[in-house]
Amino acid sequence: MDLFEAPVIAIVEDDEAMREALSDLFQVLGLPCHTFERAETFLAAHESGVFDCLITDVRLPGISGLDLLQRLKTMGSTMPVIVVTSHTDPNIRSRAIAIGAHAYLTKPLASDALLQHLKSAVRYDFSPGDGYGGNADD
Amino acid sequence: MTDMAWRRGCVDNIDLSANTEANELADLASDSVIVFDLTGNIRYWNPASETLYGWPAIGAVGRSIGDMSANTAVHITQWQSLMQEGAWEGHVDRRTLWGGRITASVRQTVRCSADGRPRDVVEYGRCAGKEPPLSSALDIDVHRLATASWEFDISGVRPLIEQIADLFSRGAMAELAQQPDWTDELLEGARIVDVNERAAHLVGAHVGRAGMIGQSASAFWPRVGRDVLAELIVAVATDHSRGIPRMRKLACDGVLRDPVVTAWRSEEGGRPDIVFVAVNGATDDDRSFWYLRASEERYRKLIHHLPTALLQVDASRMAPVFEKLKNTGVSDLNAYLDQHPELVEFMKNVVRITEANQRAVALFGGTAPADFITPVAFLFEASPQTPRRIMLARFEGKRNYTEIMKVRTFDGRLLDVQLSVTFPAPPERLDVTLFSLEDITERLRTERQLRQVETDFTHAARVSMLGEFATSIAHEINQPLSAIVTNGETSLRWLSRDNPNRAKVEQLTTRIVSSARHASDIVQRIRGMAAKHEPARVSLDLNDVIEEALLFVRHDIEAKSIHLSVRLASNLPVILADRVQLQQVIVNLLVNSIQAIAQGCRPVRKIDLATRVDGEGAVVFSIHDSGPGIPDENLDNIFDSFFTTKETGMGIGLAVCQSIILAHGGSIGASNCSDGGAQFRFSLPVPPKAD
């Protein structure tokens, strides 16, 4: 990954309000992102290397977030996946980690925590409150 | 028929007739047929004789035919001729019961016994002369003129009779006044030896003729006319010339026109204490005033003790008012009363209560029926609109009117009563209206309590159901909250920049407000489900209710990987229902389906939910799941309370569903689908469109 180029983030979230909220969050950080309503549409758009990180909800119509993660791993994808959900069920959490999720976060999200995990996932520094991201000092 | 049998009995007793058949023939003869022995004692007296001479058989048999004669000298001559020649034909003058005389054309024949000796005399007779004095009487239906005949034995009160007669003859009225009860005493002691069927019919009531014989006169003689009977008995019992009848008129009242009581003493030797009494009088129908009076008294008693509060109301003053209104072209009294409310006030004060029974007294906490003898106004103090509705019903010619109203009792209690008004029919010109009042305060209270229990129960079931969805509900609310938090943080980031992006912050804030509203809506719906509220019917679209209900279970459905298909008919007619209760039914049915699928292990996991309008215009909801279906043996009792196949749960869910749907006038049913799984459906009626 080019350290001087902002990572491209994919978001799979069926709730429209949340999808837009995340999209806006990345906009203020200057991070380009693509949003998807369902796992199926994401898979169709997914090509190796297009996205640097995936943030997905667990509960989705059709293919669930965890199934998506499983598929990506099966496909041999190394793209980091952050699972974001309302589920506080520890079983789901451990299953997500076992499959290979980079992080498991529960809603409501604390944006700092999300960015922290995102930073470690893509190894890219984007200081909060800064301009349009792109801080190359990391 | 019975009259006849009785007369026949007399003839049989004297063993003179040839056979029963002959008696019957004589009974049916239109001519007078009389049989008397060689001393003139009457042995048989047929019904035609009763009609011709007025004397009833019971009083004539045993008397002398000579006494019947108006002219004793002529009678003696004629008798001698008969005895010499064995037959006689000609005119005789006879005394009639009603005090006049009648000329009869008779043919008398002496019958002889087997040994040729004279045995008795048979007389055939009919009215003679061009101006028969009985012509008018003959025109009257014999039955209606029929005499009520009595035979009394007064031996038991002979001393009293002598004493009273003595007082009468001395004119000792002061002493008589000291024995005010002598008539009662006398009639109590006078025993009924026999009565005819007519008398039994008039006053015997349920005991009949057989039951009257041997009883005291006072047990049956109507109260009106007791003095008359007692005085007559005294007169004839102490009269030295037997067989001379004494007559008294009775007060003319009611059905019996010009009733006359005739009494005389038996002329037979050895029966000095036998008094015959006959009551005559034309009736307009086959009852007598006494009969009516007795029946009326029974009726009064019955009404008085009836376990329903009854008020007899005289509304006669309103009849001409209504008639006048109709004559002046008023057809819509409702509209008229809008213009003239004073007419209602008028009615409340001119329509009066004339009688009240015991139950009414008790209902109103009064002391006596007299408390009620006032205008009806007081009845309606707590229900001022009722009189108007009663007037409308009366005006429209209804036979009765019923409503539930409130009344204030004399002791200040407020009661719920079911008022039933029975109006008189046109031919009953008396215009007696009846109000019956049934205290339903307790019933209404019980019904209210029952409704409360039902509401509480439904609510309890709902709250327990909500508990099962705590996770699902939390998830639903968490969703907009998450968006709010992220949007808020994003806004702060925009604001903390060197050049804050005001437009962006505005956009985000708008989204925050929208998400917060959404969260609030969800809370509102949950609160609605959890709240205890009185069921209220509002116009609503069943499809909307389904969308709201899905809120509670959507998470559960998705968490259990169940595919939900919803096919809602567009333009469903609006129904009248309680929103929350319908949600409860739909959620309950959804939960059933979810649990059935979760319990089963079929590969297909789906719920089909649909709405439609059926052939009768009702709105139908159906839900079909891919679960294992309902065992056939459970299909019949699946809606019973506490029926459950689950290890947890009370089994009240479906029972509550059924009670809610039935309360909405709908129906609910369960079945198994041919392709597996259970199907539940309910239908709700669509109210007629208001104009």
Short mmCIF file of C-alpha atoms in Angstrom, two decimals, chain B residues 6-359:
data_model
loop_
_atom_site.label_atom_id
_atom_site.label_comp_id
_atom_site.label_asym_id
_atom_site.label_seq_id
_atom_site.Cartn_x
_atom_site.Cartn_y
_atom_site.Cartn_z
CA TRP B 6 -125.58 -32.68 36.05
CA ARG B 7 -129.26 -32.37 35.19
CA ARG B 8 -129.25 -35.91 34.05
CA GLY B 9 -127.94 -36.81 37.45
CA CYS B 10 -131.07 -35.38 39.03
CA VAL B 11 -133.27 -37.49 36.86
CA ASP B 12 -131.26 -40.61 37.53
CA ASN B 13 -131.55 -40.04 41.20
CA ILE B 14 -135.29 -40.15 41.16
CA ASP B 15 -135.25 -43.27 39.04
CA LEU B 16 -138.19 -42.25 36.93
CA SER B 17 -136.81 -41.93 33.48
CA ALA B 18 -136.87 -44.76 31.03
CA ASN B 19 -133.24 -44.49 30.08
CA THR B 20 -130.35 -42.08 29.85
CA GLU B 21 -130.78 -41.58 26.15
CA ALA B 22 -134.29 -40.30 26.65
CA ASN B 23 -133.02 -37.79 29.20
CA GLU B 24 -130.48 -36.56 26.80
CA LEU B 25 -133.16 -36.07 24.19
CA ALA B 26 -135.24 -34.13 26.69
CA ASP B 27 -132.16 -32.05 27.59
CA LEU B 28 -131.80 -31.09 23.97
CA ALA B 29 -135.49 -30.40 23.34
CA SER B 30 -136.42 -26.87 22.43
CA ASP B 31 -139.77 -27.24 24.17
CA SER B 32 -140.05 -27.17 27.90
CA VAL B 33 -140.19 -30.75 29.24
CA ILE B 34 -141.21 -31.18 32.88
CA VAL B 35 -141.85 -34.38 34.80
CA PHE B 36 -143.72 -34.27 38.11
CA ASP B 37 -145.15 -36.92 40.37
CA LEU B 38 -148.81 -37.38 41.22
CA THR B 39 -148.51 -35.00 44.17
CA GLY B 40 -147.16 -32.30 41.85
CA ASN B 41 -143.54 -32.52 42.98
CA ILE B 42 -141.25 -31.63 40.09
CA ARG B 43 -138.80 -34.44 39.27
CA TYR B 44 -137.29 -33.27 36.00
CA TRP B 45 -136.88 -29.83 34.48
CA ASN B 46 -135.09 -29.54 31.16
CA PRO B 47 -132.93 -26.59 29.94
CA ALA B 48 -135.79 -25.28 27.76
CA SER B 49 -137.86 -25.04 30.94
CA GLU B 50 -135.10 -22.96 32.52
CA THR B 51 -135.28 -20.63 29.58
CA LEU B 52 -139.06 -20.46 29.48
CA TYR B 53 -139.75 -19.93 33.17
CA GLY B 54 -136.40 -18.65 34.36
CA TRP B 55 -136.20 -21.11 37.24
CA PRO B 56 -133.03 -23.15 37.14
CA ALA B 57 -133.35 -26.91 37.38
CA ILE B 58 -131.55 -26.94 40.67
CA GLY B 59 -134.23 -24.74 42.15
CA ALA B 60 -137.26 -26.17 40.37
CA VAL B 61 -136.72 -29.86 41.00
CA GLY B 62 -138.34 -30.71 44.31
CA ARG B 63 -140.84 -27.88 44.25
CA SER B 64 -144.51 -28.26 43.55
CA ILE B 65 -145.77 -27.53 40.07
CA GLY B 66 -148.78 -25.98 41.77
CA ASP B 67 -146.60 -23.29 43.28
CA MET B 68 -145.48 -22.33 39.84
CA SER B 69 -149.03 -21.60 38.89
CA ALA B 70 -150.06 -17.98 38.91
CA ASN B 71 -153.68 -18.88 39.37
CA THR B 72 -154.21 -21.56 42.00
CA ALA B 73 -157.97 -22.03 41.32
CA VAL B 74 -157.45 -22.69 37.65
CA HIS B 75 -154.63 -25.04 38.50
CA ILE B 76 -156.81 -27.18 40.76
CA THR B 77 -159.50 -27.55 38.07
CA GLN B 78 -156.98 -28.43 35.46
CA TRP B 79 -155.27 -30.96 37.73
CA GLN B 80 -158.52 -32.79 38.39
CA SER B 81 -159.20 -32.98 34.68
CA LEU B 82 -155.72 -34.39 34.06
CA MET B 83 -156.10 -37.05 36.70
CA GLN B 84 -159.46 -38.12 35.35
CA GLU B 85 -158.61 -38.24 31.66
CA GLY B 86 -154.91 -39.04 31.77
CA ALA B 87 -154.08 -36.08 29.55
CA TRP B 88 -154.67 -32.36 29.40
CA GLU B 89 -153.90 -29.70 26.89
CA GLY B 90 -154.33 -25.95 27.18
CA HIS B 91 -152.90 -22.72 28.47
CA VAL B 92 -151.47 -22.28 31.94
CA ASP B 93 -150.32 -19.15 33.71
CA ARG B 94 -146.98 -19.70 35.44
CA ARG B 95 -144.85 -17.53 37.66
CA THR B 96 -141.44 -16.70 36.34
CA LEU B 97 -138.23 -16.29 38.22
CA TRP B 98 -138.07 -12.62 37.36
CA GLY B 99 -141.36 -12.00 39.13
CA GLY B 100 -143.69 -11.83 36.17
CA ARG B 101 -146.01 -14.38 34.75
CA ILE B 102 -146.10 -16.23 31.51
CA THR B 103 -148.82 -18.00 29.61
CA ALA B 104 -147.59 -21.31 28.33
CA SER B 105 -149.25 -23.68 25.97
CA VAL B 106 -148.78 -27.14 27.54
CA ARG B 107 -149.69 -30.75 26.92
CA GLN B 108 -149.67 -32.98 29.97
CA THR B 109 -149.76 -36.76 29.84
CA VAL B 110 -150.00 -39.21 32.76
CA ARG B 111 -147.52 -42.06 32.44
CA CYS B 112 -148.42 -45.40 33.90
CA SER B 113 -146.22 -48.07 35.38
CA ALA B 114 -146.13 -51.64 34.11
CA ASP B 115 -149.06 -52.64 36.32
CA GLY B 116 -151.23 -49.88 34.78
CA ARG B 117 -151.22 -47.57 37.78
CA PRO B 118 -150.54 -43.89 37.22
CA ARG B 119 -146.89 -43.11 37.89
CA ASP B 120 -146.11 -39.52 36.93
CA VAL B 121 -146.98 -36.68 34.57
CA VAL B 122 -144.94 -35.51 31.59
CA GLU B 123 -145.57 -31.97 30.42
CA TYR B 124 -144.47 -30.40 27.13
CA GLY B 125 -144.84 -26.69 26.94
CA ARG B 126 -143.96 -23.60 24.98
CA CYS B 127 -144.73 -19.94 25.19
CA ALA B 128 -148.30 -19.06 24.14
CA GLY B 129 -149.94 -15.87 23.03
CA LYS B 130 -149.27 -13.27 20.42
CA GLU B 131 -147.14 -11.12 22.66
CA PRO B 132 -144.89 -13.59 24.40
CA PRO B 133 -143.53 -11.77 27.43
CA LEU B 134 -140.23 -13.54 27.04
CA SER B 135 -139.68 -12.75 23.40
CA SER B 136 -136.74 -10.54 24.18
CA ALA B 137 -135.29 -12.95 26.67
CA LEU B 138 -135.62 -15.78 24.18
CA ASP B 139 -133.55 -13.91 21.70
CA ILE B 140 -130.69 -13.81 24.13
CA ASP B 141 -128.20 -16.55 23.91
CA VAL B 142 -129.32 -19.04 26.52
CA HIS B 143 -125.82 -19.47 27.70
CA ARG B 144 -125.48 -15.80 28.42
CA LEU B 145 -128.69 -15.69 30.33
CA ALA B 146 -127.88 -18.88 32.11
CA THR B 147 -128.50 -18.85 35.77
CA ALA B 148 -125.89 -19.48 38.38
CA SER B 149 -127.64 -21.78 40.81
CA TRP B 150 -126.69 -22.50 44.39
CA GLU B 151 -128.10 -24.78 47.04
CA PHE B 152 -127.16 -23.92 50.62
CA ASP B 153 -127.60 -25.80 53.86
CA ILE B 154 -128.11 -23.21 56.61
CA SER B 155 -128.75 -25.58 59.51
CA GLY B 156 -125.43 -24.66 61.10
CA VAL B 157 -126.37 -21.00 61.41
CA ARG B 158 -130.06 -21.38 62.15
CA PRO B 159 -129.77 -19.76 65.65
CA LEU B 160 -127.91 -16.78 64.21
CA ILE B 161 -130.49 -16.41 61.47
CA GLU B 162 -133.34 -16.48 63.97
CA GLN B 163 -131.56 -13.90 66.10
CA ILE B 164 -130.94 -11.56 63.19
CA ALA B 165 -134.47 -12.01 61.88
CA ASP B 166 -135.75 -11.07 65.29
CA LEU B 167 -133.65 -7.90 65.29
CA PHE B 168 -134.90 -7.07 61.78
CA SER B 169 -138.53 -7.58 62.73
CA ARG B 170 -138.15 -5.40 65.81
CA GLY B 171 -136.24 -2.83 63.84
CA ALA B 172 -133.55 -3.03 66.46
CA MET B 173 -130.87 -1.50 64.31
CA ALA B 174 -128.73 -0.46 67.27
CA GLU B 175 -128.38 -4.02 68.45
CA LEU B 176 -127.74 -5.14 64.91
CA ALA B 177 -124.94 -2.61 64.69
CA GLN B 178 -123.25 -4.40 67.59
CA GLN B 179 -122.86 -7.42 65.37
CA PRO B 180 -121.17 -5.92 62.35
CA ASP B 181 -119.76 -9.27 61.31
CA TRP B 182 -123.02 -11.17 61.26
CA THR B 183 -123.06 -11.45 57.47
CA ASP B 184 -119.60 -12.96 57.43
CA GLU B 185 -120.53 -15.33 60.22
CA LEU B 186 -123.70 -16.37 58.46
CA LEU B 187 -122.04 -16.98 55.10
CA GLU B 188 -119.23 -18.83 56.81
CA GLY B 189 -121.77 -21.20 58.34
CA ALA B 190 -123.90 -21.64 55.24
CA ARG B 191 -122.65 -24.77 53.47
CA ILE B 192 -122.79 -25.31 49.74
CA VAL B 193 -124.83 -28.43 49.07
CA ASP B 194 -124.66 -28.09 45.32
CA VAL B 195 -124.00 -25.58 42.59
CA ASN B 196 -124.44 -25.78 38.86
CA GLU B 197 -121.57 -25.51 36.40
CA ARG B 198 -122.45 -21.92 35.65
CA ALA B 199 -121.87 -20.92 39.27
CA ALA B 200 -118.70 -22.97 39.37
CA HIS B 201 -117.52 -21.25 36.23
CA LEU B 202 -118.27 -17.81 37.62
CA VAL B 203 -116.71 -18.05 41.03
CA GLY B 204 -115.29 -21.52 41.51
CA ALA B 205 -112.06 -20.58 39.82
CA HIS B 206 -109.63 -23.45 39.93
CA VAL B 207 -111.48 -25.73 42.38
CA GLY B 208 -114.44 -26.38 40.09
CA ARG B 209 -117.87 -27.61 41.08
CA ALA B 210 -116.68 -30.67 42.99
CA GLY B 211 -114.34 -28.55 45.07
CA MET B 212 -117.08 -26.10 46.00
CA ILE B 213 -119.51 -28.65 47.40
CA GLY B 214 -119.29 -28.86 51.18
CA GLN B 215 -117.49 -25.50 51.46
CA SER B 216 -118.87 -22.40 53.09
CA ALA B 217 -120.75 -19.81 51.09
CA SER B 218 -118.25 -17.15 52.08
CA ALA B 219 -115.42 -19.08 50.44
CA PHE B 220 -116.89 -18.45 47.00
CA TRP B 221 -119.58 -15.80 47.07
CA PRO B 222 -118.02 -12.66 45.69
CA ARG B 223 -117.33 -9.92 48.19
CA VAL B 224 -119.63 -7.59 46.40
CA GLY B 225 -123.17 -8.65 47.25
CA ARG B 226 -122.42 -10.54 50.46
CA ASP B 227 -124.81 -8.41 52.45
CA VAL B 228 -127.49 -8.99 49.86
CA LEU B 229 -127.10 -12.77 50.07
CA ALA B 230 -127.02 -12.81 53.86
CA GLU B 231 -130.16 -10.68 54.12
CA LEU B 232 -131.96 -12.84 51.55
CA ILE B 233 -131.07 -15.99 53.44
CA VAL B 234 -132.39 -14.51 56.65
CA ALA B 235 -135.58 -13.50 54.89
CA VAL B 236 -136.37 -16.82 53.21
CA ALA B 237 -135.16 -18.98 56.09
CA THR B 238 -137.58 -17.37 58.48
CA ASP B 239 -140.42 -16.99 56.00
CA HIS B 240 -143.37 -19.12 57.02
CA SER B 241 -144.57 -19.74 53.50
CA ARG B 242 -141.93 -21.84 51.86
CA GLY B 243 -141.11 -21.63 48.20
CA ILE B 244 -141.98 -17.97 47.90
CA PRO B 245 -138.92 -16.49 46.23
CA ARG B 246 -137.37 -13.25 47.36
CA MET B 247 -135.47 -11.16 44.94
CA ARG B 248 -132.85 -8.47 45.27
CA LYS B 249 -131.00 -6.53 42.68
CA LEU B 250 -127.27 -6.38 42.83
CA ALA B 251 -125.30 -3.31 42.00
CA CYS B 252 -124.92 -3.18 38.27
CA ASP B 253 -121.24 -3.15 37.58
CA GLY B 254 -119.05 -4.42 34.80
CA VAL B 255 -120.04 -7.28 32.63
CA LEU B 256 -123.12 -8.66 34.33
CA ARG B 257 -126.03 -6.43 33.35
CA ASP B 258 -128.84 -5.97 35.88
CA PRO B 259 -127.90 -8.92 38.04
CA VAL B 260 -130.76 -10.25 40.15
CA VAL B 261 -130.40 -12.65 43.06
CA THR B 262 -133.37 -14.84 43.84
CA ALA B 263 -133.58 -17.01 46.94
CA TRP B 264 -136.24 -19.42 48.20
CA ARG B 265 -136.52 -22.23 50.67
CA SER B 266 -137.00 -25.84 49.69
CA GLU B 267 -140.62 -26.92 49.72
CA GLU B 268 -139.77 -30.51 50.41
CA GLY B 269 -140.66 -31.71 53.84
CA GLY B 270 -137.77 -32.57 56.04
CA ARG B 271 -135.44 -30.07 54.38
CA PRO B 272 -136.29 -26.86 56.19
CA ASP B 273 -132.74 -25.61 56.13
CA ILE B 274 -132.16 -25.88 52.41
CA VAL B 275 -132.09 -22.54 50.59
CA PHE B 276 -131.86 -22.18 46.84
CA VAL B 277 -130.24 -19.14 45.31
CA ALA B 278 -130.20 -18.18 41.65
CA VAL B 279 -128.29 -15.33 40.09
CA ASN B 280 -129.47 -14.01 36.74
CA GLY B 281 -128.12 -11.39 34.54
CA ALA B 282 -127.22 -10.95 30.94
CA THR B 283 -123.54 -10.90 30.16
CA ASP B 284 -121.85 -9.37 27.20
CA ASP B 285 -119.47 -12.24 27.00
CA ASP B 286 -119.24 -15.60 28.65
CA ARG B 287 -117.63 -14.24 31.79
CA SER B 288 -119.29 -12.41 34.59
CA PHE B 289 -118.30 -9.34 36.44
CA TRP B 290 -117.44 -11.54 39.37
CA TYR B 291 -115.31 -13.73 37.30
CA LEU B 292 -113.53 -10.68 35.99
CA ARG B 293 -113.22 -9.23 39.43
CA ALA B 294 -111.73 -12.45 40.74
CA SER B 295 -109.38 -12.64 37.80
CA GLU B 296 -108.54 -8.99 38.19
CA GLU B 297 -107.77 -9.51 41.85
CA ARG B 298 -105.52 -12.41 41.02
CA TYR B 299 -103.89 -10.30 38.34
CA ARG B 300 -103.41 -7.45 40.77
CA LYS B 301 -101.88 -9.80 43.31
CA LEU B 302 -99.64 -11.25 40.66
CA ILE B 303 -98.52 -7.80 39.51
CA HIS B 304 -98.03 -6.68 43.07
CA HIS B 305 -95.73 -9.56 43.89
CA LEU B 306 -94.02 -9.82 40.53
CA PRO B 307 -90.24 -9.71 40.99
CA THR B 308 -89.98 -6.87 38.48
CA ALA B 309 -90.59 -3.27 39.38
CA LEU B 310 -93.76 -2.20 37.58
CA LEU B 311 -95.38 1.19 37.34
CA GLN B 312 -98.80 1.69 35.83
CA VAL B 313 -98.91 4.97 34.06
CA ASP B 314 -101.87 7.00 32.88
CA ALA B 315 -100.81 8.69 29.66
CA SER B 316 -104.33 9.46 28.48
CA ARG B 317 -103.68 13.21 28.45
CA MET B 318 -101.06 12.73 25.75
CA ALA B 319 -103.31 10.87 23.30
CA PRO B 320 -105.27 13.97 22.20
CA VAL B 321 -102.05 16.00 22.03
CA PHE B 322 -100.47 13.49 19.65
CA GLU B 323 -103.68 13.24 17.65
CA LYS B 324 -103.82 17.00 17.29
CA LEU B 325 -100.18 17.14 16.18
CA LYS B 326 -100.80 14.49 13.56
CA ASN B 327 -103.92 16.27 12.36
CA THR B 328 -102.00 19.49 11.95
CA GLY B 329 -99.50 17.71 9.73
CA VAL B 330 -96.65 17.04 12.15
CA SER B 331 -94.96 13.86 11.02
CA ASP B 332 -91.47 14.38 12.41
CA LEU B 333 -91.98 14.74 16.14
CA ASN B 334 -88.23 14.86 16.70
CA ALA B 335 -87.93 18.04 14.69
CA TYR B 336 -91.08 19.41 16.29
CA LEU B 337 -89.69 18.83 19.78
CA ASP B 338 -86.53 20.71 18.81
CA GLN B 339 -88.79 23.69 18.25
CA HIS B 340 -91.09 22.98 21.18
CA PRO B 341 -89.09 21.50 24.03
CA GLU B 342 -91.87 22.60 26.37
CA LEU B 343 -93.99 19.72 25.12
CA VAL B 344 -91.60 17.28 26.79
CA GLU B 345 -91.96 19.22 30.04
CA PHE B 346 -95.73 19.16 29.59
CA MET B 347 -95.68 15.40 29.12
CA LYS B 348 -93.54 14.85 32.22
CA ASN B 349 -96.16 16.60 34.30
CA VAL B 350 -99.45 15.38 32.85
CA VAL B 351 -98.52 11.74 32.54
CA ARG B 352 -99.02 10.26 35.96
CA ILE B 353 -98.12 7.08 37.73
CA THR B 354 -101.29 5.47 39.01
CA GLU B 355 -99.94 2.32 40.57
CA ALA B 356 -96.67 0.78 41.67
CA ASN B 357 -95.91 -2.73 42.82
CA GLN B 358 -93.87 -3.86 45.82
CA ARG B 359 -90.73 -4.39 43.83
#
